[in-house]
mmCIF file with all atom_site columns, C-alpha atoms in Angstrom:
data_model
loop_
_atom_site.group_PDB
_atom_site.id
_atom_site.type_symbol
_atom_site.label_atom_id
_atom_site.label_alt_id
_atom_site.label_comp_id
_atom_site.label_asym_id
_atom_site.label_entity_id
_atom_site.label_seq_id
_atom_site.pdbx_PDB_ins_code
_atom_site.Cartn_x
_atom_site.Cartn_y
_atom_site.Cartn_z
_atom_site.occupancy
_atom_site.B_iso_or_equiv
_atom_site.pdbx_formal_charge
_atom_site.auth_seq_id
_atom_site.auth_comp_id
_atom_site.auth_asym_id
_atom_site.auth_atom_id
_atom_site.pdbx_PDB_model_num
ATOM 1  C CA . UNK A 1 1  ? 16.327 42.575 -4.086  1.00 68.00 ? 5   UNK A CA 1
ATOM 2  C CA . UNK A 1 2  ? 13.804 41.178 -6.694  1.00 72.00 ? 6   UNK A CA 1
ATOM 3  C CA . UNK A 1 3  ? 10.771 40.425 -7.415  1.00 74.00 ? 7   UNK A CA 1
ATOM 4  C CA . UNK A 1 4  ? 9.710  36.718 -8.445  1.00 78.00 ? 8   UNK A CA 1
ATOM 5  C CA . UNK A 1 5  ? 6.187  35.575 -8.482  1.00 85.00 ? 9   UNK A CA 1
ATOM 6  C CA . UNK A 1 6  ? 4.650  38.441 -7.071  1.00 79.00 ? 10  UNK A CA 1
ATOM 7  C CA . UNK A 1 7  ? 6.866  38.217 -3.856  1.00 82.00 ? 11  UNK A CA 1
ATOM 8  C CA . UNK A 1 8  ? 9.863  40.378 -3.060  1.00 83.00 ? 12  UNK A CA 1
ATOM 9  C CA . UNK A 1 9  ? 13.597 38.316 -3.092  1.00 87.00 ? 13  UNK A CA 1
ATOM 10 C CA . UNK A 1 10 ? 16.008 39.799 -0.684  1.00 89.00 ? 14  UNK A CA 1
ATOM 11 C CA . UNK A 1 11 ? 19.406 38.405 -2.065  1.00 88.00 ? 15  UNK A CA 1
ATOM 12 C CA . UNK A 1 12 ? 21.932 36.589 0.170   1.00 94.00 ? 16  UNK A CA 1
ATOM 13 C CA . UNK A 1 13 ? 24.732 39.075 1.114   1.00 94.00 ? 17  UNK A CA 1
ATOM 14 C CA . UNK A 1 14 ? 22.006 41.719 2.651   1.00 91.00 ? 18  UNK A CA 1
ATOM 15 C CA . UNK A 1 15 ? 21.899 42.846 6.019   1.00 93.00 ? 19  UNK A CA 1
ATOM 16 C CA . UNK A 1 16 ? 18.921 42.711 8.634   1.00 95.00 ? 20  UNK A CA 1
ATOM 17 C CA . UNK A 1 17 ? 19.156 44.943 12.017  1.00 95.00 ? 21  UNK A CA 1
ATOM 18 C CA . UNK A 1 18 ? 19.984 43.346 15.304  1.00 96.00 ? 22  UNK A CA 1
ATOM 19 C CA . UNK A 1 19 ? 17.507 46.499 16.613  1.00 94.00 ? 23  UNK A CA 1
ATOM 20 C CA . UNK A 1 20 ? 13.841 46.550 16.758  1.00 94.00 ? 24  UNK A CA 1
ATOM 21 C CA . UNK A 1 21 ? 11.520 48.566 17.833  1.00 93.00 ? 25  UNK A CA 1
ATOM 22 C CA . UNK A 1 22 ? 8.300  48.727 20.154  1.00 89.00 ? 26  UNK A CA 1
ATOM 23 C CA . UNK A 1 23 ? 6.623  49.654 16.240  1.00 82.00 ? 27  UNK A CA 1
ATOM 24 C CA . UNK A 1 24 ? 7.686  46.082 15.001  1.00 90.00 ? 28  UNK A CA 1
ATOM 25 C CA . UNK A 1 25 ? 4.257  43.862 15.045  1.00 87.00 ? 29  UNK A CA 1
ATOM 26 C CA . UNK A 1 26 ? 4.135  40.565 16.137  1.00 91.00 ? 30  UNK A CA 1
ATOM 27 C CA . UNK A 1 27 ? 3.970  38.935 12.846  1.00 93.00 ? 31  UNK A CA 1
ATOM 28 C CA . UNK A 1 28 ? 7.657  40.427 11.663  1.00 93.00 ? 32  UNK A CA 1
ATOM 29 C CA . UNK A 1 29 ? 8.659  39.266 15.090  1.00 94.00 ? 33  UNK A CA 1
ATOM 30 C CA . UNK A 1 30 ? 8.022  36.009 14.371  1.00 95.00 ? 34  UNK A CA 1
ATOM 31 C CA . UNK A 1 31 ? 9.490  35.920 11.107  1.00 96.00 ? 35  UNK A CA 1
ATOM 32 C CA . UNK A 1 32 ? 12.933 37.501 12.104  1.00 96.00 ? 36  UNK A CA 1
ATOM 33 C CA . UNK A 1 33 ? 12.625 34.563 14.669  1.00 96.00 ? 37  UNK A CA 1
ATOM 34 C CA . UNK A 1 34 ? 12.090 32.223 12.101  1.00 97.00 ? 38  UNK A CA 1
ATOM 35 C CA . UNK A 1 35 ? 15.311 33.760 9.823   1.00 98.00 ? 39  UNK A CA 1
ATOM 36 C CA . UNK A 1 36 ? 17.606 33.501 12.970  1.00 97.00 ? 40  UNK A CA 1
ATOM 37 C CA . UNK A 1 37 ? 16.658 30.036 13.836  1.00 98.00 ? 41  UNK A CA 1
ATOM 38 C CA . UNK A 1 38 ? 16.734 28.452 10.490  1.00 98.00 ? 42  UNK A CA 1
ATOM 39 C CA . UNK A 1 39 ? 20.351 29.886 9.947   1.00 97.00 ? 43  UNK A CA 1
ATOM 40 C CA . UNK A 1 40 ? 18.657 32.139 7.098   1.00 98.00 ? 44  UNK A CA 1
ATOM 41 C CA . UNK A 1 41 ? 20.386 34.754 8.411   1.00 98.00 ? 45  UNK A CA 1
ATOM 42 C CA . UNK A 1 42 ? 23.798 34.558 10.558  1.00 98.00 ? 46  UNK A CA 1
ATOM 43 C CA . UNK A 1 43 ? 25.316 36.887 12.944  1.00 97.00 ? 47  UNK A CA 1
ATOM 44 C CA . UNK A 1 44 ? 28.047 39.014 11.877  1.00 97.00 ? 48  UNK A CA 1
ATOM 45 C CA . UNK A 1 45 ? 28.445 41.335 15.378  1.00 96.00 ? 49  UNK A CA 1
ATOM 46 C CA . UNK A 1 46 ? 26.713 44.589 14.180  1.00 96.00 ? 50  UNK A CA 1
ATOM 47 C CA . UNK A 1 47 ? 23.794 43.346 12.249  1.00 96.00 ? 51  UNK A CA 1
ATOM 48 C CA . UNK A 1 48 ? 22.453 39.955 10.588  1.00 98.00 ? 52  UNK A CA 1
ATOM 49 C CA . UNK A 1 49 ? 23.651 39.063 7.119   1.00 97.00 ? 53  UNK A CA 1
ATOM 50 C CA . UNK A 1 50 ? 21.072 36.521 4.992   1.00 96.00 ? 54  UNK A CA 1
ATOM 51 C CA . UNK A 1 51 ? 23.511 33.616 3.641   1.00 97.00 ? 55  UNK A CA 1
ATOM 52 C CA . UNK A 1 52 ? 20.647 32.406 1.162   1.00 97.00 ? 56  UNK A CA 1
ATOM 53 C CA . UNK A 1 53 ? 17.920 34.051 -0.632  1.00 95.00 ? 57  UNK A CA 1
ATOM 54 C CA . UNK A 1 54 ? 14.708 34.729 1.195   1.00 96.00 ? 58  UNK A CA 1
ATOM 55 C CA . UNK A 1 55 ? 11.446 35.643 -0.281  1.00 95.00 ? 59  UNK A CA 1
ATOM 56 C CA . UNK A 1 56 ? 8.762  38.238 1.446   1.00 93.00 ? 60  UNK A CA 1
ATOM 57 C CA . UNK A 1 57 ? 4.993  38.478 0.719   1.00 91.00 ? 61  UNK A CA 1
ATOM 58 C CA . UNK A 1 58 ? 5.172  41.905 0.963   1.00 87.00 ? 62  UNK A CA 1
ATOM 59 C CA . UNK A 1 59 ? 7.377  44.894 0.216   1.00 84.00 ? 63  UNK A CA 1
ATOM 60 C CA . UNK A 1 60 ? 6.441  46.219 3.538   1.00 87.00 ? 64  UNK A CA 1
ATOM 61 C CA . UNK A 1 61 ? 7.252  42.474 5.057   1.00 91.00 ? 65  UNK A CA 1
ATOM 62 C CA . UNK A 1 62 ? 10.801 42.708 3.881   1.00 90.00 ? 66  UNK A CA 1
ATOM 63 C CA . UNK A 1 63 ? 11.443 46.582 5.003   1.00 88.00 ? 67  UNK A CA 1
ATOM 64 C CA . UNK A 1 64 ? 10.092 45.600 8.273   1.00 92.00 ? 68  UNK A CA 1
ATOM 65 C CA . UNK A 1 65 ? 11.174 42.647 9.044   1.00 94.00 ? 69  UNK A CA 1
ATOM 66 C CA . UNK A 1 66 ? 14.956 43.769 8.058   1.00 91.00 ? 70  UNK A CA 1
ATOM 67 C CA . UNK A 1 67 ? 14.479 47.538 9.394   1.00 90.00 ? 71  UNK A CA 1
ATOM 68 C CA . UNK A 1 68 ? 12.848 45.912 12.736  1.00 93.00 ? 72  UNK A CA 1
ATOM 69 C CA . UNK A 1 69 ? 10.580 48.485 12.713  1.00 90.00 ? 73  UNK A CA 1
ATOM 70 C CA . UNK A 1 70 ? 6.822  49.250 10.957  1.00 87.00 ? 74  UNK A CA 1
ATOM 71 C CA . UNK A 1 71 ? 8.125  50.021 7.536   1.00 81.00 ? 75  UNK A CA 1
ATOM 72 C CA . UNK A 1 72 ? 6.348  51.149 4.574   1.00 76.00 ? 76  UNK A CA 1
ATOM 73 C CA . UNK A 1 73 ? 8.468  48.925 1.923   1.00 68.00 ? 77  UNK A CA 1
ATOM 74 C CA . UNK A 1 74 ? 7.282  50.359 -1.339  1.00 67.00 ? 78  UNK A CA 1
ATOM 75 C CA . UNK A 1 75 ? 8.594  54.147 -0.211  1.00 68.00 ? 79  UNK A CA 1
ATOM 76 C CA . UNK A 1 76 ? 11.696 52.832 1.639   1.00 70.00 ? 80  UNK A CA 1
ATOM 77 C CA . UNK A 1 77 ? 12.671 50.798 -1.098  1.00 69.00 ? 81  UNK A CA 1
ATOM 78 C CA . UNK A 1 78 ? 14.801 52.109 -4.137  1.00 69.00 ? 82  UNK A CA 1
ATOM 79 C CA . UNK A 1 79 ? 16.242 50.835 -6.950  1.00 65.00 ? 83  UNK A CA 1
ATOM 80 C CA . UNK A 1 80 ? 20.162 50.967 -6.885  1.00 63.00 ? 84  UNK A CA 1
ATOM 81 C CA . UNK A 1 81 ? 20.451 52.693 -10.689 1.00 71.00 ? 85  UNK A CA 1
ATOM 82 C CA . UNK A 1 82 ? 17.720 54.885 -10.784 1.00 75.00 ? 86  UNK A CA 1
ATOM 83 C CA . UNK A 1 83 ? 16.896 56.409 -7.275  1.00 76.00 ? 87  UNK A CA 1
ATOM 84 C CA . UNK A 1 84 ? 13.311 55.654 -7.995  1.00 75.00 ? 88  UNK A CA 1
ATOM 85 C CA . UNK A 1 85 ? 10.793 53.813 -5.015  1.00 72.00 ? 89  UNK A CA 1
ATOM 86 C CA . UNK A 1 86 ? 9.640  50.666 -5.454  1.00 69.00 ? 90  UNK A CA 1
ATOM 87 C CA . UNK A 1 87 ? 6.200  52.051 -5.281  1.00 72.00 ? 91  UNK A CA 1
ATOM 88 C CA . UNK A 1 88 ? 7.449  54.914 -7.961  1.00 76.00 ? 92  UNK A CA 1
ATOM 89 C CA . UNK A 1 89 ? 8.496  51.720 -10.494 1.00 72.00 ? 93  UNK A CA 1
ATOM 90 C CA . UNK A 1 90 ? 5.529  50.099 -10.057 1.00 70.00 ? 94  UNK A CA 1
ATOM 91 C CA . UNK A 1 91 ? 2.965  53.310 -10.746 1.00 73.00 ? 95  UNK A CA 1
ATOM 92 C CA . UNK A 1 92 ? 5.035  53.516 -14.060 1.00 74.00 ? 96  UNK A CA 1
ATOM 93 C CA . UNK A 1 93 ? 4.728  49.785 -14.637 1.00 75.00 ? 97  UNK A CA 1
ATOM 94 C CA . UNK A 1 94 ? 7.987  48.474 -14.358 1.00 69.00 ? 98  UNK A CA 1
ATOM 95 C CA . UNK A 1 95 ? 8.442  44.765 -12.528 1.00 67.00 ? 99  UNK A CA 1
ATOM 96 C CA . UNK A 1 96 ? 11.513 45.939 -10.051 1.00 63.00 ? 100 UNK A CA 1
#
């Protein structure tokens, strides 16, 4: 993932979870709906895998929507390299 324009970029290649939860709301319902209908994401048996770049709102959109479950996205995101949180690179002012 990246950020562009103030919205987080999950890359093709990544994975979404067939599995959701009663904790999912509505809204990241709809938009997993949306990703499996416009072939933004295909089936590959255990889990989804995006075939194009999507881009979230939200930090929290993206964990959600992927995790199928309430997610806080700038804790359960990390940066590969570092370890760091999302949230943890942007309190020290680097753009993730």
């Amino acid at each position: 993932m990246f950020t562009r324009d103030g919205q987080l970029v999950v890359v093709k290649g990544s994975q979404m979870s067939k599995d959701t939860s009663p904790s999912i709301g509505g809204g990241w319902v709809r938009i997993r709906n949306r990703l499996i209908a416009e072939k933004i994401v295909v089936d590959k048996g255990e889990y989804f895998e995006f075939i194009q770049d999507f881009a979230f709102n939200s930090a929290s959109a993206a964990a959600s929507v992927i995790r199928g479950r309430q997610s806080a996205g700038p804790r359960r995101w990390t940066h590969t390299i570092s370890g760091k949180t999302y949230r943890q690179l942007l309190l020290e002012g680097i753009d993730p």
